[in-house]
Amino acid sequence: MNSVGELKQYAEVHARGLEIPDYAQLVGHIRHDGEGPGSWAGVWCREGDRLAAEGRHIEAGRRYLMARFPFVDGPARQEAYEKSLASFEKWRAGQDVHRLDVEYRGHRVGCWTSGLDAGRRKPLLIVMGGHLTLKEQWAPALPVFARLGMAAVATELPQVGQNEVPYDGASPGFLSAVLDAVADRADVEHTYALAMSFSGHLALRCAMDDSRIRGIATVGAPLAEFFTDTVWRKALPQVTVDTLAHLTGAYMDELAEWALPADRLAALDIPVAYVASLRDEVIPPGDLAVLRRQVRRLSLLVHDDVHGSPAHGEENKVWLALSLLRMQGIRDGRTLYLGLLYQAARIRSRLSGALRGLSGRRGSATTGA
C-alpha cells in the first residue's frame, strides 16, 4: 500500500499536466490508499463518475487516470484504468485521433496517432510520458502537433498501460518497430521524440542505434548516475522505487547497466532539449553534469523547482514545442508565435514565483509576531 502523503506530493505534477485545477481540494478528502470512500482511487473515481454523468468525458478520463496512479495494483485501480479508457473512447468519437497497434518481440504496443498520410508524409513525432503516465494523457494534443506540420504517435513506456513489451535492456527497440509500422504514412527518416522522464532515457538509448531519430525533447530524464549512485538511490521517493520495480521486475541495484555510456552519449550528434530541475528529488545533480559534459547539441532550460518543474508547466510545454520546431530548422510564423507565447509564459512563471515568495515571507513575519 502506498503512502498517501507521497501520492499527494508526487502526483501534483501529473495533475497539473492533466489540467486538474481543483487537485488540492480533491486530495484533501483522501485519507488512505485502500478501497472505498476516502481512498485514493475512490475519491478520484467518484469525481470522474460525476463528470462522466455530465458528458465531460475527457475531464472524467483525467480523474480516472489519477485514480490509477501510480500503477494498477488491485481491483480499485484496475477499474479506474478501465473507466479512463472507456471515457477516452467516448471523447475520441469524431476526433482526428486513431488507433494503432504494433507488435514487437511478440508483444503488443498500443498507440494513438494523428496526421498520418500516405499521400503527404510529414516528419514524425513520437510522444511518450514517463513511468507514471498513460498515452491517453497525451493523445488530445496530437492534432495540435499535426497542425504544426508533424505526424504524431503517442505511446507508453514498456509495461505501462497498453505497452506489453518487457521493460529491459532490449526494450528501446520497440520505438524502432513503431517507426517501421508508420513508414508508409510518415517521414520516419526525420523522427523526433517528445519523451518525458524515463521515456527520455529510453529515447536516447534508441537514438544511439536508430539514426532515424533526429532530435529529442525531454523533462527530467535519468542518464547515468541515477542508475549508479548508491547514496542517491537511498533517498529516492518510495513511489519511484516501487513503480520501477513493478515495471522492470528488478530492484534498483540491478539497473546499473542501464546507465547511458559516456562515449555513446558524446557520439550522439542530434539536438537534445532538456528541462532540468535544481531541486529534483528523482534525478541526481550528477546527471545534469553528465548532460552538460557529454551532449554536444544541448538546449537546456533549468528551473529552481522539484521533479518535473510543476510550477513551470505552461512555460515548459511551449519551450518544448518551440524546440521541436527549431530542431527541424523551422523559422517561420509558427516559431515566432511560439516564441512570443514562451516569453509570456516565462513572465507569468516569474511573477507567480515572486508572489509565492512574497506570501511566504509575509507568513513568516506573521508567525514570528
PDB file of C-alpha atoms in Angstrom, residues 87-234:
ATOM      1  CA  SER A  87     -14.143   7.768 -21.252  1.00  0.00           C
ATOM      2  CA  PHE A  88     -11.363   8.334 -23.744  1.00  0.00           C
ATOM      3  CA  GLU A  89     -13.163   6.281 -26.396  1.00  0.00           C
ATOM      4  CA  LYS A  90     -16.320   8.343 -25.891  1.00  0.00           C
ATOM      5  CA  TRP A  91     -14.321  11.563 -26.288  1.00  0.00           C
ATOM      6  CA  ARG A  92     -12.413  10.223 -29.311  1.00  0.00           C
ATOM      7  CA  ALA A  93     -15.541   9.787 -31.452  1.00  0.00           C
ATOM      8  CA  GLY A  94     -15.201  12.302 -34.260  1.00  0.00           C
ATOM      9  CA  GLN A  95     -11.672  13.378 -33.259  1.00  0.00           C
ATOM     10  CA  ASP A  96      -8.618  13.127 -35.511  1.00  0.00           C
ATOM     11  CA  VAL A  97      -7.096  10.528 -33.188  1.00  0.00           C
ATOM     12  CA  HIS A  98      -6.757   6.962 -34.431  1.00  0.00           C
ATOM     13  CA  ARG A  99      -5.748   3.596 -33.005  1.00  0.00           C
ATOM     14  CA  LEU A 100      -2.541   1.801 -33.968  1.00  0.00           C
ATOM     15  CA  ASP A 101      -1.283  -1.494 -32.567  1.00  0.00           C
ATOM     16  CA  VAL A 102       2.318  -2.510 -33.224  1.00  0.00           C
ATOM     17  CA  GLU A 103       3.939  -5.864 -32.449  1.00  0.00           C
ATOM     18  CA  TYR A 104       7.448  -6.085 -31.025  1.00  0.00           C
ATOM     19  CA  ARG A 105       9.072  -9.308 -29.783  1.00  0.00           C
ATOM     20  CA  GLY A 106       5.655 -10.943 -29.755  1.00  0.00           C
ATOM     21  CA  HIS A 107       4.094  -8.233 -27.581  1.00  0.00           C
ATOM     22  CA  ARG A 108       1.522  -5.563 -28.374  1.00  0.00           C
ATOM     23  CA  VAL A 109       2.317  -1.848 -28.253  1.00  0.00           C
ATOM     24  CA  GLY A 110      -0.853   0.256 -28.181  1.00  0.00           C
ATOM     25  CA  CYS A 111      -0.655   3.726 -29.767  1.00  0.00           C
ATOM     26  CA  TRP A 112      -2.782   6.726 -30.719  1.00  0.00           C
ATOM     27  CA  THR A 113      -1.978   8.604 -33.941  1.00  0.00           C
ATOM     28  CA  SER A 114      -2.833  11.782 -35.805  1.00  0.00           C
ATOM     29  CA  GLY A 115      -1.650  13.257 -39.097  1.00  0.00           C
ATOM     30  CA  LEU A 116      -0.511  10.021 -40.751  1.00  0.00           C
ATOM     31  CA  ASP A 117      -0.950  10.374 -44.514  1.00  0.00           C
ATOM     32  CA  ALA A 118       0.475   8.165 -47.259  1.00  0.00           C
ATOM     33  CA  GLY A 119      -0.019  10.956 -49.810  1.00  0.00           C
ATOM     34  CA  ARG A 120       1.872  13.559 -47.779  1.00  0.00           C
ATOM     35  CA  ARG A 121       4.348  12.003 -45.412  1.00  0.00           C
ATOM     36  CA  LYS A 122       5.288  14.522 -42.713  1.00  0.00           C
ATOM     37  CA  PRO A 123       8.112  14.334 -40.143  1.00  0.00           C
ATOM     38  CA  LEU A 124       7.155  12.029 -37.290  1.00  0.00           C
ATOM     39  CA  LEU A 125       6.808  12.960 -33.637  1.00  0.00           C
ATOM     40  CA  ILE A 126       6.792  10.206 -31.006  1.00  0.00           C
ATOM     41  CA  VAL A 127       5.142  11.331 -27.752  1.00  0.00           C
ATOM     42  CA  MET A 128       5.652   9.390 -24.508  1.00  0.00           C
ATOM     43  CA  GLY A 129       5.134  10.144 -20.843  1.00  0.00           C
ATOM     44  CA  GLY A 130       7.245   8.783 -18.015  1.00  0.00           C
ATOM     45  CA  HIS A 131       6.893   5.690 -15.876  1.00  0.00           C
ATOM     46  CA  LEU A 132       3.662   7.017 -14.332  1.00  0.00           C
ATOM     47  CA  THR A 133       1.921   8.418 -17.413  1.00  0.00           C
ATOM     48  CA  LEU A 134      -0.622   6.910 -19.802  1.00  0.00           C
ATOM     49  CA  LYS A 135      -0.767   7.713 -23.528  1.00  0.00           C
ATOM     50  CA  GLU A 136      -4.372   8.919 -23.145  1.00  0.00           C
ATOM     51  CA  GLN A 137      -2.994  11.942 -21.296  1.00  0.00           C
ATOM     52  CA  TRP A 138      -1.106  12.998 -24.429  1.00  0.00           C
ATOM     53  CA  ALA A 139      -3.486  11.934 -27.170  1.00  0.00           C
ATOM     54  CA  PRO A 140      -5.657  15.102 -27.142  1.00  0.00           C
ATOM     55  CA  ALA A 141      -2.545  17.117 -28.081  1.00  0.00           C
ATOM     56  CA  LEU A 142      -1.766  15.005 -31.167  1.00  0.00           C
ATOM     57  CA  PRO A 143      -3.960  17.028 -33.578  1.00  0.00           C
ATOM     58  CA  VAL A 144      -2.151  20.158 -32.379  1.00  0.00           C
ATOM     59  CA  PHE A 145       1.178  18.683 -33.442  1.00  0.00           C
ATOM     60  CA  ALA A 146      -0.425  17.658 -36.731  1.00  0.00           C
ATOM     61  CA  ARG A 147      -1.375  21.305 -37.287  1.00  0.00           C
ATOM     62  CA  LEU A 148       2.250  22.236 -36.601  1.00  0.00           C
ATOM     63  CA  GLY A 149       3.209  20.085 -39.580  1.00  0.00           C
ATOM     64  CA  MET A 150       4.092  16.760 -37.983  1.00  0.00           C
ATOM     65  CA  ALA A 151       2.568  13.312 -37.946  1.00  0.00           C
ATOM     66  CA  ALA A 152       2.276  12.225 -34.317  1.00  0.00           C
ATOM     67  CA  VAL A 153       2.145   8.940 -32.410  1.00  0.00           C
ATOM     68  CA  ALA A 154       1.505   8.708 -28.653  1.00  0.00           C
ATOM     69  CA  THR A 155       2.573   5.561 -26.852  1.00  0.00           C
ATOM     70  CA  GLU A 156       3.825   4.427 -23.443  1.00  0.00           C
ATOM     71  CA  LEU A 157       6.844   3.045 -21.681  1.00  0.00           C
ATOM     72  CA  PRO A 158       7.058  -0.740 -21.646  1.00  0.00           C
ATOM     73  CA  GLN A 159       4.701  -2.297 -19.088  1.00  0.00           C
ATOM     74  CA  VAL A 160       2.754   0.965 -18.747  1.00  0.00           C
ATOM     75  CA  GLY A 161      -0.853   0.967 -19.949  1.00  0.00           C
ATOM     76  CA  GLN A 162      -1.147  -0.965 -23.212  1.00  0.00           C
ATOM     77  CA  ASN A 163       2.556  -1.380 -23.946  1.00  0.00           C
ATOM     78  CA  GLU A 164       3.066  -5.058 -23.148  1.00  0.00           C
ATOM     79  CA  VAL A 165       6.778  -5.148 -24.111  1.00  0.00           C
ATOM     80  CA  PRO A 166       9.066  -6.181 -21.223  1.00  0.00           C
ATOM     81  CA  TYR A 167      10.938  -3.210 -19.742  1.00  0.00           C
ATOM     82  CA  ASP A 168      14.506  -4.424 -20.065  1.00  0.00           C
ATOM     83  CA  GLY A 169      17.745  -3.821 -21.929  1.00  0.00           C
ATOM     84  CA  ALA A 170      16.160  -4.628 -25.303  1.00  0.00           C
ATOM     85  CA  SER A 171      13.023  -2.529 -24.844  1.00  0.00           C
ATOM     86  CA  PRO A 172      14.228   0.613 -26.719  1.00  0.00           C
ATOM     87  CA  GLY A 173      13.853  -1.361 -29.939  1.00  0.00           C
ATOM     88  CA  PHE A 174      10.083  -1.068 -29.700  1.00  0.00           C
ATOM     89  CA  LEU A 175      10.394   2.561 -30.799  1.00  0.00           C
ATOM     90  CA  SER A 176      12.091   1.436 -33.989  1.00  0.00           C
ATOM     91  CA  ALA A 177       9.218  -1.020 -34.530  1.00  0.00           C
ATOM     92  CA  VAL A 178       6.740   1.862 -34.243  1.00  0.00           C
ATOM     93  CA  LEU A 179       8.726   3.790 -36.874  1.00  0.00           C
ATOM     94  CA  ASP A 180       8.665   0.766 -39.172  1.00  0.00           C
ATOM     95  CA  ALA A 181       4.896   0.443 -38.749  1.00  0.00           C
ATOM     96  CA  VAL A 182       4.164   4.000 -39.940  1.00  0.00           C
ATOM     97  CA  ALA A 183       6.940   4.373 -42.520  1.00  0.00           C
ATOM     98  CA  ASP A 184       4.412   4.344 -45.359  1.00  0.00           C
ATOM     99  CA  ARG A 185       2.436   7.249 -43.827  1.00  0.00           C
ATOM    100  CA  ALA A 186       5.105   9.426 -42.196  1.00  0.00           C
ATOM    101  CA  ASP A 187       8.630  10.620 -42.962  1.00  0.00           C
ATOM    102  CA  VAL A 188      10.254   8.419 -40.345  1.00  0.00           C
ATOM    103  CA  GLU A 189      13.724   9.343 -41.591  1.00  0.00           C
ATOM    104  CA  HIS A 190      13.033  12.593 -39.753  1.00  0.00           C
ATOM    105  CA  THR A 191      11.653  11.403 -36.427  1.00  0.00           C
ATOM    106  CA  TYR A 192      11.628  13.446 -33.231  1.00  0.00           C
ATOM    107  CA  ALA A 193      10.743  12.349 -29.709  1.00  0.00           C
ATOM    108  CA  LEU A 194       8.899  14.295 -27.044  1.00  0.00           C
ATOM    109  CA  ALA A 195       9.694  11.896 -24.232  1.00  0.00           C
ATOM    110  CA  MET A 196       9.239  12.708 -20.549  1.00  0.00           C
ATOM    111  CA  SER A 197      11.414  11.418 -17.710  1.00  0.00           C
ATOM    112  CA  PHE A 198      12.225   7.708 -18.150  1.00  0.00           C
ATOM    113  CA  SER A 199      10.877   7.827 -21.700  1.00  0.00           C
ATOM    114  CA  GLY A 200      13.603  10.373 -22.436  1.00  0.00           C
ATOM    115  CA  HIS A 201      16.178   7.878 -21.233  1.00  0.00           C
ATOM    116  CA  LEU A 202      14.659   5.174 -23.436  1.00  0.00           C
ATOM    117  CA  ALA A 203      14.539   7.504 -26.470  1.00  0.00           C
ATOM    118  CA  LEU A 204      18.222   8.373 -26.032  1.00  0.00           C
ATOM    119  CA  ARG A 205      19.086   4.672 -25.825  1.00  0.00           C
ATOM    120  CA  CYS A 206      17.152   4.022 -29.030  1.00  0.00           C
ATOM    121  CA  ALA A 207      18.683   7.001 -30.858  1.00  0.00           C
ATOM    122  CA  MET A 208      22.135   5.529 -30.291  1.00  0.00           C
ATOM    123  CA  ASP A 209      21.153   2.650 -32.596  1.00  0.00           C
ATOM    124  CA  ASP A 210      18.485   4.202 -34.843  1.00  0.00           C
ATOM    125  CA  SER A 211      19.668   7.187 -36.886  1.00  0.00           C
ATOM    126  CA  ARG A 212      16.098   7.984 -37.939  1.00  0.00           C
ATOM    127  CA  ILE A 213      15.625   9.758 -34.595  1.00  0.00           C
ATOM    128  CA  ARG A 214      16.840  13.282 -35.348  1.00  0.00           C
ATOM    129  CA  GLY A 215      16.081  15.055 -32.066  1.00  0.00           C
ATOM    130  CA  ILE A 216      14.791  14.516 -28.518  1.00  0.00           C
ATOM    131  CA  ALA A 217      12.953  16.873 -26.170  1.00  0.00           C
ATOM    132  CA  THR A 218      12.579  15.740 -22.576  1.00  0.00           C
ATOM    133  CA  VAL A 219      11.976  16.765 -18.964  1.00  0.00           C
ATOM    134  CA  GLY A 220      13.902  15.214 -16.078  1.00  0.00           C
ATOM    135  CA  ALA A 221      15.258  12.157 -17.881  1.00  0.00           C
ATOM    136  CA  PRO A 222      17.698   9.923 -15.970  1.00  0.00           C
ATOM    137  CA  LEU A 223      21.007   9.453 -17.758  1.00  0.00           C
ATOM    138  CA  ALA A 224      23.702   7.693 -15.775  1.00  0.00           C
ATOM    139  CA  GLU A 225      24.164   8.479 -12.096  1.00  0.00           C
ATOM    140  CA  PHE A 226      20.509   7.812 -11.322  1.00  0.00           C
ATOM    141  CA  PHE A 227      21.305   4.157 -12.006  1.00  0.00           C
ATOM    142  CA  THR A 228      24.767   4.035 -10.421  1.00  0.00           C
ATOM    143  CA  ASP A 229      24.771   6.436  -7.443  1.00  0.00           C
ATOM    144  CA  THR A 230      24.016   4.148  -4.496  1.00  0.00           C
ATOM    145  CA  VAL A 231      23.892   7.023  -1.999  1.00  0.00           C
ATOM    146  CA  TRP A 232      21.324   8.947  -4.067  1.00  0.00           C
ATOM    147  CA  ARG A 233      19.283   5.784  -4.521  1.00  0.00           C
ATOM    148  CA  LYS A 234      18.644   5.511  -0.768  1.00  0.00           C
TER     149      LYS A 234
END
